[in-house]
Short mmCIF file of C-alpha atoms in Angstrom, two decimals:
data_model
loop_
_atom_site.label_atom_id
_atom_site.label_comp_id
_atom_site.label_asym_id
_atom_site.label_seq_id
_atom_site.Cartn_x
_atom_site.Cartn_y
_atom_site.Cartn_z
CA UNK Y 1 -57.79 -34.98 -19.10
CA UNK Y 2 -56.70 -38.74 -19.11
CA UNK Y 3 -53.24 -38.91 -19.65
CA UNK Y 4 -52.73 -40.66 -22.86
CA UNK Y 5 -55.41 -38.66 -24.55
CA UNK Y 6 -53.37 -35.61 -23.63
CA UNK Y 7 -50.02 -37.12 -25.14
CA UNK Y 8 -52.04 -38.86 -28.25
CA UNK Y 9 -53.98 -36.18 -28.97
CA UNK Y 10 -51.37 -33.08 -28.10
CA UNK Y 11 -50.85 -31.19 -31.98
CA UNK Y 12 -48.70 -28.15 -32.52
CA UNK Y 13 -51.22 -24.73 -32.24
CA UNK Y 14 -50.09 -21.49 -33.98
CA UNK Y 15 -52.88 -20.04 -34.35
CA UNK Y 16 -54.76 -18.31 -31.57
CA UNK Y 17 -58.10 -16.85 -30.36
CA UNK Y 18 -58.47 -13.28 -28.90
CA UNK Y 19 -59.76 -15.18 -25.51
CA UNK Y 20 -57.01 -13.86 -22.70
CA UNK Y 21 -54.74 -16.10 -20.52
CA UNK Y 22 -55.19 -14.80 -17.49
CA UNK Y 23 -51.85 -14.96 -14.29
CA UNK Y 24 -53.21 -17.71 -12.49
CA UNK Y 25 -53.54 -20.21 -15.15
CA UNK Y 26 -50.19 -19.61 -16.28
CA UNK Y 27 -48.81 -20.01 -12.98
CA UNK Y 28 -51.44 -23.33 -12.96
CA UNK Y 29 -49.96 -24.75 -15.64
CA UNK Y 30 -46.56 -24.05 -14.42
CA UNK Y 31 -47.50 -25.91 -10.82
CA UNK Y 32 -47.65 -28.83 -13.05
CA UNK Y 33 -45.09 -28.38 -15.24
CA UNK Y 34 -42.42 -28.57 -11.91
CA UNK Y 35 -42.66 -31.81 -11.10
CA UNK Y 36 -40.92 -32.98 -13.84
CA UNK Y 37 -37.92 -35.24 -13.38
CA UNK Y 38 -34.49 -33.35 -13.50
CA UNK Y 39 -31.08 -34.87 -13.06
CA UNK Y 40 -30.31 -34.91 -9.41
CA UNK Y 41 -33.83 -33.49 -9.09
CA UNK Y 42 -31.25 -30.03 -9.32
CA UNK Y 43 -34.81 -28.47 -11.79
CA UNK Y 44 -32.45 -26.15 -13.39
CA UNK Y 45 -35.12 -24.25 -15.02
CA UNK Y 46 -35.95 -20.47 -15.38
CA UNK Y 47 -39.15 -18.92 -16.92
CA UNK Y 48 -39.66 -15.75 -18.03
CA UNK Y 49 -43.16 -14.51 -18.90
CA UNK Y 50 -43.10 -12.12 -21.66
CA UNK Y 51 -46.03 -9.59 -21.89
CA UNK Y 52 -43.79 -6.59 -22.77
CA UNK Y 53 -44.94 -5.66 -26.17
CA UNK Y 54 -41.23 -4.01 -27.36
CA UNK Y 55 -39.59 -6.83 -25.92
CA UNK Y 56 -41.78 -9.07 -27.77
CA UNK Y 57 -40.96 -7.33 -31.22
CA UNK Y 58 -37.50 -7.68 -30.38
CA UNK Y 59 -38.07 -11.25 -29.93
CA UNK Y 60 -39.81 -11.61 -32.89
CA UNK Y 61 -36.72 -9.74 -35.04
CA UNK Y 62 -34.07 -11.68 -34.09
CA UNK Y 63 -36.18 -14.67 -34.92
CA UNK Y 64 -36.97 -14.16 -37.95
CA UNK Y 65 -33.36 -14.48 -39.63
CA UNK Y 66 -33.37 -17.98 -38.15
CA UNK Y 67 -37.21 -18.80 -39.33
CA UNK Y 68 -35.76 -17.89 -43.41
CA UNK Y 69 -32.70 -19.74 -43.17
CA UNK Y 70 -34.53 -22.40 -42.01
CA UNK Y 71 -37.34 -22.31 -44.49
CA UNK Y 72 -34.87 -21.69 -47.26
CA UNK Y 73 -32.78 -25.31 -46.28
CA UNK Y 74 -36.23 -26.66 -46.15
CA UNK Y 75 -37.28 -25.56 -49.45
CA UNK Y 76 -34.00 -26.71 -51.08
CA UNK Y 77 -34.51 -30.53 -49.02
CA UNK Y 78 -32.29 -30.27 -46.23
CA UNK Y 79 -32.54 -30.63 -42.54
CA UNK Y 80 -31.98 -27.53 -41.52
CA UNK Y 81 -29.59 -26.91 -38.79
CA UNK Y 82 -28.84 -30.63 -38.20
CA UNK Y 83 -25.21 -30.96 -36.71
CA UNK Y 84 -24.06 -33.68 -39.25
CA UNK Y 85 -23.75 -32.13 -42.61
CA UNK Y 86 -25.63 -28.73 -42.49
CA UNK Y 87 -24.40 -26.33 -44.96
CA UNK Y 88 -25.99 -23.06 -45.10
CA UNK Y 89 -27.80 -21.23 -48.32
CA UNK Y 90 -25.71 -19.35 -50.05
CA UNK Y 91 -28.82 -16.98 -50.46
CA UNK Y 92 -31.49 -16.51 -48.28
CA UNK Y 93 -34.83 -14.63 -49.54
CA UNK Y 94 -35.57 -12.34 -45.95
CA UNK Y 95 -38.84 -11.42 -44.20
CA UNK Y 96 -40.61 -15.26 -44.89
CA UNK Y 97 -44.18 -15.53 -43.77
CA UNK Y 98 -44.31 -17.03 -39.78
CA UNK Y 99 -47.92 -16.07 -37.91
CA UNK Y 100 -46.32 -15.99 -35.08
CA UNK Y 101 -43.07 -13.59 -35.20
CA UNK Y 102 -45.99 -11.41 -37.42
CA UNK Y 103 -48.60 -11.32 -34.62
CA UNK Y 104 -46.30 -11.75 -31.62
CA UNK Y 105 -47.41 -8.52 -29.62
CA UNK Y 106 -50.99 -10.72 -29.64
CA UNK Y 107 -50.24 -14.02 -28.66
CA UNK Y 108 -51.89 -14.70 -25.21
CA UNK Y 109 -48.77 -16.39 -23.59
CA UNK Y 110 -45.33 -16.12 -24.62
CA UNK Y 111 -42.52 -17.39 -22.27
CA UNK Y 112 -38.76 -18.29 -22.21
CA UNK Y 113 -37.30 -21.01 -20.77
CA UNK Y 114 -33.84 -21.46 -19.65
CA UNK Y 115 -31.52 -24.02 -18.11
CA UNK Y 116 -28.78 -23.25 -15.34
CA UNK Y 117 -25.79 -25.11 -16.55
CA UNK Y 118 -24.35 -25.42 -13.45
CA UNK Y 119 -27.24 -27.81 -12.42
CA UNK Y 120 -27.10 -30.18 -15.35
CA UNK Y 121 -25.12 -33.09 -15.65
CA UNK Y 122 -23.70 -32.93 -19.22
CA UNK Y 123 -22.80 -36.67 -19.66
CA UNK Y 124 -21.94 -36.55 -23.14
CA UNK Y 125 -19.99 -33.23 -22.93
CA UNK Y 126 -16.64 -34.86 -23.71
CA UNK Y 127 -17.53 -36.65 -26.84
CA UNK Y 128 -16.59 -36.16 -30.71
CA UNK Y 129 -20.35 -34.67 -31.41
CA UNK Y 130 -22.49 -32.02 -30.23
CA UNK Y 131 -24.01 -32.91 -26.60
CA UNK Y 132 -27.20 -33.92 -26.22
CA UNK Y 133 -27.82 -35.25 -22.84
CA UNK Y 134 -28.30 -32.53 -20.70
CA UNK Y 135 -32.58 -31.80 -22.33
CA UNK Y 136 -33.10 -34.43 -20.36
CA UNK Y 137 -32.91 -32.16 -17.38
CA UNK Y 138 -35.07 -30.02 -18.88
CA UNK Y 139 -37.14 -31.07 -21.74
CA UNK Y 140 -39.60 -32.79 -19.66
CA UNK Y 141 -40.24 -29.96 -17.91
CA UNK Y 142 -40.98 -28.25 -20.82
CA UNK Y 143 -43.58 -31.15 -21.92
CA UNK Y 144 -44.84 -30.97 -18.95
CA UNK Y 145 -45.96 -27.66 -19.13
CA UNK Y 146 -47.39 -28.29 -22.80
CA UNK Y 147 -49.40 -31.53 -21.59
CA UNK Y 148 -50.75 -29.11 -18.76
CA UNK Y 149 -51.92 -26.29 -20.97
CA UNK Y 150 -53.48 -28.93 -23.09
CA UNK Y 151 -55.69 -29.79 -19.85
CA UNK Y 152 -56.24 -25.95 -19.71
CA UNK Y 153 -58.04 -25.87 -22.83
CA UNK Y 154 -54.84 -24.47 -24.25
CA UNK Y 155 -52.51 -25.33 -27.36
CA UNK Y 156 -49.47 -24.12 -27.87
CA UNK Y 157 -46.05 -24.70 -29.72
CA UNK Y 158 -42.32 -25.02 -28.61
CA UNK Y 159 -39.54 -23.16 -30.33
CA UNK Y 160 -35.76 -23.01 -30.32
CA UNK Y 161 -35.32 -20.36 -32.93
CA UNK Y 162 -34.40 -17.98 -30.59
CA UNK Y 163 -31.58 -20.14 -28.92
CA UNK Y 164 -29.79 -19.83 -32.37
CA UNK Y 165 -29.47 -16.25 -31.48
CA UNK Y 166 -29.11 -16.92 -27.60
CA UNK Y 167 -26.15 -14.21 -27.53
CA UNK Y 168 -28.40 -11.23 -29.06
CA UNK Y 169 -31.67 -12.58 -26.89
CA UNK Y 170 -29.63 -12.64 -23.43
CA UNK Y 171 -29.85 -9.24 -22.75
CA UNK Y 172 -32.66 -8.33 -23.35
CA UNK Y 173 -33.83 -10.98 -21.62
CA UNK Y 174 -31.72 -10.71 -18.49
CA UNK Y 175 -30.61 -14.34 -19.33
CA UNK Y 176 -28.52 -14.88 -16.35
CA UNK Y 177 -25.09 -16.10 -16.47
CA UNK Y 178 -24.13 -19.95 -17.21
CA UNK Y 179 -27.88 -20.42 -18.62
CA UNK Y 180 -28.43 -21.49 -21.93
CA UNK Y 181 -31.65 -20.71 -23.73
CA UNK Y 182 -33.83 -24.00 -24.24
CA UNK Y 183 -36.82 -23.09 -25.78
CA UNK Y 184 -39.50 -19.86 -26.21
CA UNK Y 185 -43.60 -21.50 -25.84
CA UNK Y 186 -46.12 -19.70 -27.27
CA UNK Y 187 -49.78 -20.59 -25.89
CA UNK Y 188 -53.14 -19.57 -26.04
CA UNK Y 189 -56.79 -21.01 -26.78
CA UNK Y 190 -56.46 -22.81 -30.10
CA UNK Y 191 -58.33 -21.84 -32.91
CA UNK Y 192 -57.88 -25.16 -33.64
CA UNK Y 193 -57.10 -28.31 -31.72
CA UNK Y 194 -55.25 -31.14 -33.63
CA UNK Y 195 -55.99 -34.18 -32.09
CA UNK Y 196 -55.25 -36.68 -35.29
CA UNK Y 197 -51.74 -36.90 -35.46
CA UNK Y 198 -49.48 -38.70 -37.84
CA UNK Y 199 -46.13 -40.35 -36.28
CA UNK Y 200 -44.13 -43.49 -37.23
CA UNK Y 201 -45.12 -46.67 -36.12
CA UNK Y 202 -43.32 -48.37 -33.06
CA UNK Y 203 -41.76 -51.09 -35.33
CA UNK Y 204 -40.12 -48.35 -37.43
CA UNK Y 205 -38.33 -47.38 -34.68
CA UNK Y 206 -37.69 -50.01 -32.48
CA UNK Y 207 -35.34 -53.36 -32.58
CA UNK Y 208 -33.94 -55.90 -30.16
CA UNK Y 209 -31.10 -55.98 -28.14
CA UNK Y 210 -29.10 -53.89 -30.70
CA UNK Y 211 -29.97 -50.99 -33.01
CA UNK Y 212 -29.10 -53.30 -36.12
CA UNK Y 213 -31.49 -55.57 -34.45
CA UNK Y 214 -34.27 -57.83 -35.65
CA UNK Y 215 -37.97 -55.14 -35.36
CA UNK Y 216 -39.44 -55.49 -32.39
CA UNK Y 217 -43.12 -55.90 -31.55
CA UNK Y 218 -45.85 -57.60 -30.23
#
């Protein structure tokens, strides 16, 4: 696939066909995903492919706490978990409808993805916010691997529920020490294929010189 059709044309998939995903594509698409650029080209990333179906349920439980407090900010017009002025519900209405924690044991591909700490460079660690810096060590790695399942024939999504609950998920997942949970993918052969995608335009988004600037554009 060329590759800005993949990144035009790359929608979120949640929904899945019963058509397996078999080893070697997964490991395919993960060839690909690898050369992304890391800081210090250290790759710091792990990946664990998880078929068990217990572990999956598991996964899928201490998810789903996350998914309603999310969906409850959401409903009442906040940004949920944003680091700036986040307050959280003072009730939250359990067990909210999410196709994938509900069908979990079926989804052809589920993995976790983790960073080794010890291999990113944390620029921002030291400042008066929450750090940011250090997904760029491995973020693209992780669109990597989505742009190569798209030229599969795959769709997918990418999750960080689970990191919100990173100390419950760790050991069951054998998260090794001084890793941080980045993100959970779930992939498979899309029921359907978004490909018309809505996103701001450039000159929302982009000034000169300064971010007070004058828009910038052609």
């Amino acid at each position: 696939m060329e590759i800005r059709e993949a990144i035009r044309t790359n929608g979120t998939v949640r929904a899945f066909t019963d058509e397996p995903v078999d080893n070697a594509t997964i490991t395919s698409v993960l060839d690909d995903a690898r050369f992304a650029p890391s800081g210090g080209n250290r790759q710091p990333w792990r990946v664990a492919v998880v078929g068990d179906t217990m572990l999956r349920r598991e996964l899928a439980m201490l998810m789903q706490p996350v998914w309603d407090e999310y969906m409850e900010t959401a409903a009442a017009g906040g940004n949920p978990f944003n680091v700036v002025d986040y307050v959280k519900p003072r009730e939250i209405t359990p067990n909210k409808a999410n196709a994938l924690l509900e069908n979990i044991d079926s989804i052809p591909v589920v993995l976790a993805v983790a960073a080794d700490l010890s291999k990113v460079a944390m620029m921002d660690a030291e400042l008066d916010r929450a750090p940011v810096t250090g997904g760029a060590s491995i973020y693209p790695f992780c669109w990597n691997l989505m742009l190569s399942a798209r030229a599969h024939g795959l769709g997918g999504v990418m999750t960080t529920f689970l990191s919100r609950v990173e100390p419950a998920a760790a050991p069951a997942l054998g998260l090794p020490e001084h890793h941080a949970l980045v993100t959970t993918i779930f992939l498979g052969h899309p029921v359907h294929q978004p490909t018309k995608l809505t996103r701001d335009p450039v000159e929302s988004f982009t000034t000169v010189d300064r971010f007070d600037g004058p828009t910038f554009g052609p």
